[in-house]
C-alpha cells in the first residue's frame, strides 16, 4: 500500500496538551521520556474560560414587533410556516427563549447576532441551550467576517435528532473555531436549514475563549527510567517556581501488581518540624496533604515516596493525578505520567509502523453468498397470471416477479441505490409500491420498469405501506415516527407529522387504510386513527395496556382492525364500525405483517402457536383451521391457482428463505414450493476468528453465517441469525443473536444440520441485542442492549461446561443505570465494561455520557464506575473496543480517540485523537473494535474507519473504510468495505521492508500507480521489474475497471524503450495484453520499468482497480537454451481512488449550480453505494443535510 498520503506522523509538539505532561511521555519510549523530563511537571500557567459580553443572550429583553434586541433575521419569514418569535412557552432559564418554527423544506429561518469583537488567532466557543420540540435539525454557527464584511470562515453545528440529538429536553450545544488572521468580527447564527423541518427553542447563548492565568507554581514528579526486581525505587514530588506557597494536596497512583509502597516521607520545606504533613496510603494510591506556617517561594521538594519493585519485567507507571492543588488552586489540569521499564526486557513487542508493509486492499470473496433473505411478499395478477412480488436482500436489493401458476421467475430488477425492503403493496391500477430504506419505489406491470419515486428529508426508514381507493400511497416511517402520503398523480407529498408526541426516536411500524382513515401502529405500543383529509389523529389502543411495538396491523373487510404486539406476541381485534376492541386476545401469535384484505367464508386466517387459526367474523370465535405452520407470514393474499391440490381459493405467503407456501382451507392442504429466487450476498455484520483457524462472518438480518477458510479462499455457510457477539470455548462457538437475545451453540466437531447450531437459551430480562462478549476463565460474559422502547442493558454470565445450559446463566441488568453494555474485556478476576447511552430502538437516552465499569466476577458486583476523563472529549455517547495491550493497559476507543487506562483505577495513562471529525453519533451504539498484532501494532476500527497505530508514538495509517474487521490467524486484515458490505477484502500486513511478487523468487514484478486521482484527469500506471538478472521479455496481461477508467495509451518504458526493443499490444475494453521484449544479444540486470499505461479517470467516483494478472509471463536471456518460461502466480492489484475535481460538482458539468443541489437533495437520508458515492460530499458514509449544506455553501461562495 502506498501510505505516503495517508500516513500521519505526529511530532511531539502536536501531541502536547496545555500541560505538556501526559502526551510527551506517550510519544517516547519509557526510558527516553524519563530522561527527557526528569523532573517533569506541569506549567505554572493554566487557562480559564472568559465570557464575552453579548446583547440579549437569553432573549429576556422585550421585543418590539418582529425585532429582537441584539438579533436580526437573515431571511424573509412567513407566518405559520417558517418564522421566529420570542417565546414564554419554554425556557432554559429566565422567562423567555427564542422559538424557531420551520415547517417548510425549501426555506431557512436564521437569526444572527450583532457584530462581535474578536482577536485573530484566538479560538472562540459559542454555546447554546437547545430544545427540540420534535424530530428535525436545529443549527448553530460561528461565522467570521473580514473588514469588508465578507464571510471568511465558519463552523456550523447541526443538531440532528436522527443522529442522536435529544428531543423534548434542553441540551447544551457548542461549536468552536479559531479566528483567521484577517478576521475583523464574528457573528453567532441560530437557524434551521432549508431542507429540514424543525420546531426549536434557543436560550442562554454564550461566547467565550480560553485565557492563560498564572498559577502559584509547578508540581513535578520524578522517577528513574528503569529498575530491576528487588530494587528500591524512589520518586519525588517537587515544587518549582513557587510563589507564596503555603499548602499542597496531591494524589499519586501506581501499579500495585509491580510496585509495593514502602515509605512516604515529607521533604524540603514540608519536612520541617513546623510543617503539617500527612499521607493516606491505599493499595494503588497515595493521598498527600501538607501545609506550611510560613509561605515559601521558589523550589522545594514536597515528599519522597519509596517503592519495592516486585515484578521481574514489564512496564509500569506512576501518576500525579490531575486536580492536585497549590494554595487551594487546581494546579494540575491533566494527569502527569511516569513510565518505568522493569528488567532489561519490558516484555512488550517493539515494532513500529515503519517496520511494516501494508498491501493494497484486495477482494477475496462474498462470505455469505448463495443466500435468499426477504422480508415481505405481495400476490397479484400480471398479464393474466397469478404472481408474487418480492425483493431479496442484497446490494442492490433485487425485485422479483414470480409466476405462481407455472412457478418460475418472470423477471428480476435491481433497486439501484436502495436499502432494506420491508413492504410491498399493490395499487388499484396494478402498480406495485416498494419501501426500500428511506425510499419509495414503484414497479409498473405495464412497462415492466421499476423506479424510485419519493424520499423524505429526515425519515431514513420506510417501514410499511397502505394505499387508498384513489391510489394514494401512505407510508409509516422512522426514526421520526411520521405518517407520510405520496400522490402518484400530482407527485406531491404530505407529512401528517409525528404520531407519538415527545417520544423522540420512534417508528410507525405498521399501517393500513379504510374509508378515509389511516390506522398506524407505532413502536411505542400506540395505534392512531388519522383522518387523511384533516390530519386529525386519535389514539385508540391505550385501553389495551400493552407495551412494545405494534408490528402487524391489517384491516379486513373494512370492518375489523387486526393488530399484533411483538413483545407479548398477542393479537387484538378492533371493530371499526362499533369503535371498540372485541373481547378477543390471541396468545402466541406469529407475525403476519399484512393479512388478506377480505375474509373467506366468514373467517379471517392468521398464524398463531405454530398453527393457522381462524377468527369467525360473526361469532368472534377463534379456532384451529386444521393446518399447521411453524413460522410467520411475510404478507398473505388469497389466490386461485390451477392446481388440483389447491381447489378454489388458497392463501399464499412466503418465508424468509424464499419458500412459497399455499394454505387451502377447503382441503386443509399446506403445500410448499422450494425457493427459485436467485440468491444474493448477505450484508456482513461481524468478523471473528474461530478456534479452527477460520474466520467466522455473521450477517445482518440474516439466516446464515459463514466459516471462511483462509488457505483455500472459500466460505462455507451454516444456519445462524444476526449475531452481534461470537465467542469460542474449546471446539464450540457461541453466538448472541438478535432479535430476542438468544444464545446459540455451534459445535465444530459435529456435522451441520438438525441440532447444530442449536439454541441454548434466551437472556430475557428485557435484553434484545447482544453486541459484546469475552471469555473469562471457564465462563463467557455477554454485553447487551435492551429491547425496543427500553433503557437498561446487561451483562450476562454463562457456564459452557454445564450439563443444562438453560440453568447455567445469570443476567445482571442496569450494571450502569439506563445504559447498554457494548464492550467487555477480562483480566485477573475482573470484568471491564463500557457502555452506550442509547438503549433499544425508539427510546431516548437519559444519560449524557457513556461510562466505564469494573465487575468483580467472584462477588458478582460492580466495584467501580467512572467516566472517561480525556481533555477535549466531552460526553461521548459510546465507549468501546476494550482490550488489554501488551503493556498491561486497558485500551479502548471513543469518538475519534484511542486511549489507554490503568486497570485498577481506570485513570487515563495516554490518549490521542485520531479523527477529530468523529463526533461518536454516526452509529447508535458506537462502533469501536481494537486488536493487537503479534508485533504490538494496534489495529483500531473507530466508527467507520480502520487504522493501524503505533501505541508508543501514536503514528497512524488510515487503512480502509469499514464497520467490521478481524486480524486473521495469518496476521493479515480481513474486513467488509463500507462501499459494499457483502464483500470480504484483505490487506496484507508483513514485516518485510520490500514487497515480494507472489510466486517468483528471482524477479519481483509490481505496479506503480497513484493512490488518488480526480475525475477527468489522466494518470499513469507502470509495470516494474526489480532485482532482474538477465531479464529479456515480458508478457503482461492487464485488466482494469472500464466503467471508471479509459485506457488512453500504452508506451514502452525503462530499458524496454528505445532502440533494440519491441512491443506489441492487443486491446479491448477492460483489458490490455502487451508483449515487451529486447532484441539481439541484450538483457536487463537490476531494476527497470517495463511499460507505462496512461488512463483517464471517467466521471464515476470510487475505487478503480488495475491488475497485472496471474499468468503474466517472462523469460530470461537464456530461455532459448533452458526452455524455462516463468509466470506470475497471483494477481498484482493496484487501487486508485477517483474523487471529483470539485466535490460539490456532483453532475460533473464543471459548475456548481442548483442542479447539483437538487441531485444531493433527492438522496438525502439514504445510505451510500457505488452509484451515489459522489453525493457524499463530506465522506461520512451518509447522504444527509450536511452534504446538502456543503453544496449550497459552495454555490453561495461562487455568487
Coordinates of N, CA and C in Angstrom, one line a residue, residues 270-370:
X270 N 8.5 21.0 53.5 CA 7.4 20.2 54.1 C 7.9 19.2 55.1
X271 N 9.2 19.0 55.2 CA 9.8 18.1 56.1 C 10.2 18.8 57.4
X272 N 10.0 20.1 57.4 CA 10.4 20.9 58.6 C 9.4 20.5 59.8
X273 N 9.9 20.6 61.0 CA 9.1 20.2 62.1 C 7.9 21.1 62.3
X274 N 7.9 22.3 61.8 CA 6.8 23.2 62.0 C 5.7 22.9 60.9
X275 N 6.1 22.2 59.9 CA 5.1 22.0 58.8 C 4.2 20.8 59.2
X276 N 3.0 20.9 58.6 CA 2.0 19.8 58.8 C 2.0 18.9 57.5
X277 N 2.1 17.6 57.7 CA 2.1 16.7 56.6 C 1.5 15.4 56.9
X278 N 0.7 14.9 56.0 CA 0.0 13.6 56.2 C 0.0 12.8 54.9
X279 N 0.0 11.5 54.9 CA -0.2 10.7 53.7 C -1.1 9.5 54.1
X280 N -2.1 9.3 53.2 CA -3.0 8.2 53.3 C -2.7 7.2 52.2
X281 N -2.2 6.1 52.6 CA -1.8 5.0 51.7 C -2.8 3.9 51.5
X282 N -3.2 3.7 50.3 CA -4.1 2.5 49.9 C -3.4 1.7 48.9
X283 N -3.9 0.5 48.6 CA -3.3 -0.3 47.6 C -3.5 0.3 46.2
X284 N -2.4 1.0 45.7 CA -2.5 1.6 44.4 C -2.6 3.1 44.4
X285 N -2.7 3.7 45.6 CA -2.9 5.2 45.6 C -2.3 5.7 46.9
X286 N -1.8 7.0 46.8 CA -1.3 7.7 48.0 C -1.9 9.1 47.9
X287 N -2.5 9.5 49.0 CA -3.1 10.9 49.2 C -2.2 11.7 50.0
X288 N -1.6 12.8 49.5 CA -0.7 13.7 50.3 C -1.4 15.0 50.6
X289 N -1.1 15.5 51.8 CA -1.6 16.8 52.2 C -0.5 17.5 53.1
X290 N -0.2 18.7 52.8 CA 0.8 19.4 53.5 C 0.5 20.9 53.6
X291 N 0.9 21.5 54.7 CA 0.7 22.9 54.9 C 1.9 23.5 55.7
X292 N 2.2 24.8 55.4 CA 3.4 25.4 56.0 C 2.9 26.6 56.9
X293 N 3.6 26.9 58.0 CA 3.2 28.0 58.8 C 3.6 29.3 58.1
X294 N 4.7 29.3 57.3 CA 5.2 30.5 56.6 C 5.3 30.1 55.1
X295 N 4.7 30.9 54.3 CA 4.7 30.7 52.9 C 6.1 30.7 52.3
X296 N 6.3 30.0 51.2 CA 7.7 29.9 50.6 C 7.6 30.3 49.1
X297 N 8.7 30.7 48.6 CA 8.9 31.0 47.2 C 9.9 30.0 46.6
X298 N 9.9 29.9 45.3 CA 11.0 29.1 44.6 C 10.7 27.7 44.6
X299 N 11.8 26.9 44.8 CA 11.7 25.4 44.6 C 11.8 24.7 45.9
X300 N 11.1 23.5 46.0 CA 11.2 22.7 47.2 C 10.7 21.3 46.9
X301 N 11.4 20.3 47.5 CA 10.8 19.0 47.5 C 9.6 19.0 48.4
X302 N 8.6 18.1 48.1 CA 7.4 18.0 49.0 C 7.4 16.7 49.7
X303 N 7.6 15.6 48.9 CA 7.6 14.3 49.5 C 8.4 13.3 48.7
X304 N 9.0 12.3 49.4 CA 9.8 11.3 48.8 C 9.0 10.0 49.1
X305 N 8.6 9.3 48.0 CA 7.9 8.0 48.1 C 8.8 6.9 47.6
X306 N 8.9 5.9 48.5 CA 9.8 4.7 48.2 C 9.0 3.5 47.9
X307 N 9.3 2.8 46.8 CA 8.6 1.6 46.4 C 9.6 0.4 46.3
X308 N 9.1 -0.8 46.6 CA 9.8 -2.0 46.3 C 9.3 -2.5 45.0
X309 N 10.3 -2.9 44.1 CA 9.9 -3.4 42.8 C 9.7 -4.9 43.0
X310 N 8.5 -5.4 42.7 CA 8.1 -6.8 43.0 C 7.9 -7.5 41.7
X311 N 7.9 -6.9 40.5 CA 7.7 -7.6 39.3 C 9.1 -7.8 38.7
X312 N 9.2 -8.9 37.8 CA 10.5 -9.2 37.2 C 10.7 -8.5 35.9
X313 N 9.6 -8.2 35.2 CA 9.8 -7.5 33.9 C 8.4 -6.8 33.5
X314 N 8.5 -5.9 32.6 CA 7.3 -5.2 32.1 C 7.5 -3.7 32.2
X315 N 6.4 -3.0 32.0 CA 6.4 -1.6 32.0 C 5.4 -1.1 33.0
X316 N 5.7 -0.3 33.9 CA 4.8 0.2 35.0 C 4.8 1.7 34.9
X317 N 4.0 2.3 35.8 CA 3.7 3.7 35.8 C 3.4 4.3 37.1
X318 N 3.7 5.6 37.2 CA 3.3 6.4 38.4 C 2.5 7.6 37.8
X319 N 1.5 8.0 38.5 CA 0.6 9.1 38.0 C 0.5 10.1 39.1
X320 N 0.8 11.4 38.8 CA 0.4 12.5 39.6 C -1.0 13.0 39.0
X321 N -2.0 12.7 39.8 CA -3.4 12.9 39.3 C -3.7 14.4 39.1
X322 N -4.5 14.6 38.1 CA -5.0 16.0 37.9 C -5.9 16.4 39.1
X323 N -5.9 17.6 39.3 CA -6.7 18.1 40.5 C -5.8 18.4 41.7
X324 N -4.5 18.1 41.6 CA -3.6 18.5 42.7 C -3.6 20.0 42.9
X325 N -3.5 20.5 44.1 CA -3.7 21.9 44.4 C -2.5 22.5 45.1
X326 N -2.2 23.7 44.8 CA -1.3 24.6 45.5 C -2.1 25.8 46.0
X327 N -2.1 26.0 47.3 CA -2.8 27.1 47.9 C -4.3 27.0 47.6
X328 N -4.8 25.8 47.5 CA -6.2 25.6 47.2 C -6.6 25.8 45.7
X329 N -5.7 26.1 44.9 CA -6.0 26.3 43.5 C -5.6 25.1 42.6
X330 N -6.5 24.6 41.8 CA -6.1 23.5 40.9 C -4.9 23.8 40.1
X331 N -3.9 23.0 40.2 CA -2.6 23.3 39.6 C -2.1 22.2 38.6
X332 N -2.9 21.2 38.5 CA -2.5 20.1 37.6 C -3.8 19.8 36.8
X333 N -3.9 20.2 35.6 CA -5.1 20.1 34.8 C -5.2 18.8 34.1
X334 N -4.1 18.0 34.0 CA -4.1 16.7 33.3 C -3.1 15.8 34.0
X335 N -3.4 14.5 34.1 CA -2.5 13.6 34.7 C -1.1 13.7 34.2
X336 N -0.2 13.6 35.2 CA 1.3 13.6 34.8 C 1.7 12.1 35.0
X337 N 2.2 11.5 34.0 CA 2.5 10.1 34.0 C 4.0 9.8 33.9
X338 N 4.5 8.9 34.7 CA 5.9 8.4 34.6 C 5.9 7.0 34.2
X339 N 6.5 6.6 33.2 CA 6.6 5.3 32.7 C 8.0 4.7 33.1
X340 N 8.0 3.5 33.6 CA 9.2 2.9 34.1 C 9.4 1.5 33.6
X341 N 10.5 1.1 33.0 CA 10.8 -0.2 32.5 C 11.3 -1.1 33.6
X342 N 10.7 -2.2 33.8 CA 11.2 -3.2 34.8 C 12.0 -4.3 34.1
X343 N 13.2 -4.5 34.5 CA 14.0 -5.5 33.9 C 14.6 -5.0 32.5
X344 N 15.5 -5.8 32.0 CA 16.1 -5.4 30.7 C 15.1 -5.5 29.6
X345 N 14.2 -6.4 29.6 CA 13.2 -6.5 28.6 C 11.8 -6.1 29.2
X346 N 11.2 -5.1 28.5 CA 9.9 -4.6 29.0 C 8.8 -5.7 28.8
X347 N 9.1 -6.7 28.1 CA 8.1 -7.7 27.9 C 7.1 -7.3 26.8
X348 N 7.3 -6.2 26.1 CA 6.4 -5.7 25.1 C 7.0 -5.8 23.7
X349 N 6.2 -6.1 22.7 CA 6.7 -6.1 21.3 C 7.2 -4.6 21.0
X350 N 8.2 -4.5 20.2 CA 8.7 -3.1 19.9 C 8.6 -2.7 18.5
X351 N 7.8 -3.3 17.7 CA 7.7 -3.0 16.2 C 7.0 -1.6 16.1
X352 N 7.4 -0.9 15.0 CA 6.8 0.4 14.7 C 6.2 0.2 13.3
X353 N 5.4 1.2 12.9 CA 4.7 1.2 11.6 C 5.8 1.2 10.5
X354 N 6.9 1.8 10.7 CA 7.9 1.8 9.7 C 8.5 0.4 9.4
X355 N 8.2 -0.6 10.3 CA 8.7 -1.9 10.1 C 7.7 -2.7 9.2
X356 N 6.6 -2.1 8.8 CA 5.5 -2.9 8.2 C 5.3 -2.4 6.7
X357 N 5.0 -3.4 5.9 CA 4.5 -3.1 4.6 C 3.0 -3.6 4.5
X358 N 2.1 -2.6 4.3 CA 0.7 -2.9 4.2 C 0.4 -3.1 2.7
X359 N -0.3 -4.2 2.4 CA -0.7 -4.4 1.0 C -1.9 -3.6 0.6
X360 N -2.1 -3.6 -0.7 CA -3.3 -2.9 -1.2 C -4.6 -3.7 -0.8
X361 N -5.7 -3.0 -0.6 CA -7.0 -3.8 -0.4 C -7.3 -4.7 -1.6
X362 N -7.5 -5.9 -1.3 CA -7.8 -6.9 -2.3 C -9.1 -7.7 -2.0
X363 N -9.9 -7.8 -3.0 CA -11.2 -8.5 -2.8 C -10.8 -10.0 -2.7
X364 N -11.5 -10.7 -1.7 CA -11.3 -12.1 -1.5 C -12.5 -12.9 -1.9
X365 N -13.7 -12.6 -1.3 CA -14.9 -13.4 -1.6 C -16.1 -12.7 -1.1
X366 N -17.3 -13.3 -1.4 CA -18.5 -12.9 -0.8 C -18.8 -14.0 0.2
X367 N -18.5 -13.7 1.5 CA -18.5 -14.7 2.5 C -19.9 -15.4 2.7
X368 N -20.9 -14.6 2.7 CA -22.3 -15.2 2.9 C -23.0 -15.0 1.6
X369 N -22.7 -15.9 0.7 CA -23.4 -15.9 -0.6 C -24.3 -17.0 -0.9
X370 N -25.0 -17.0 -2.0 CA -25.9 -18.1 -2.2 C -27.1 -18.2 -1.3

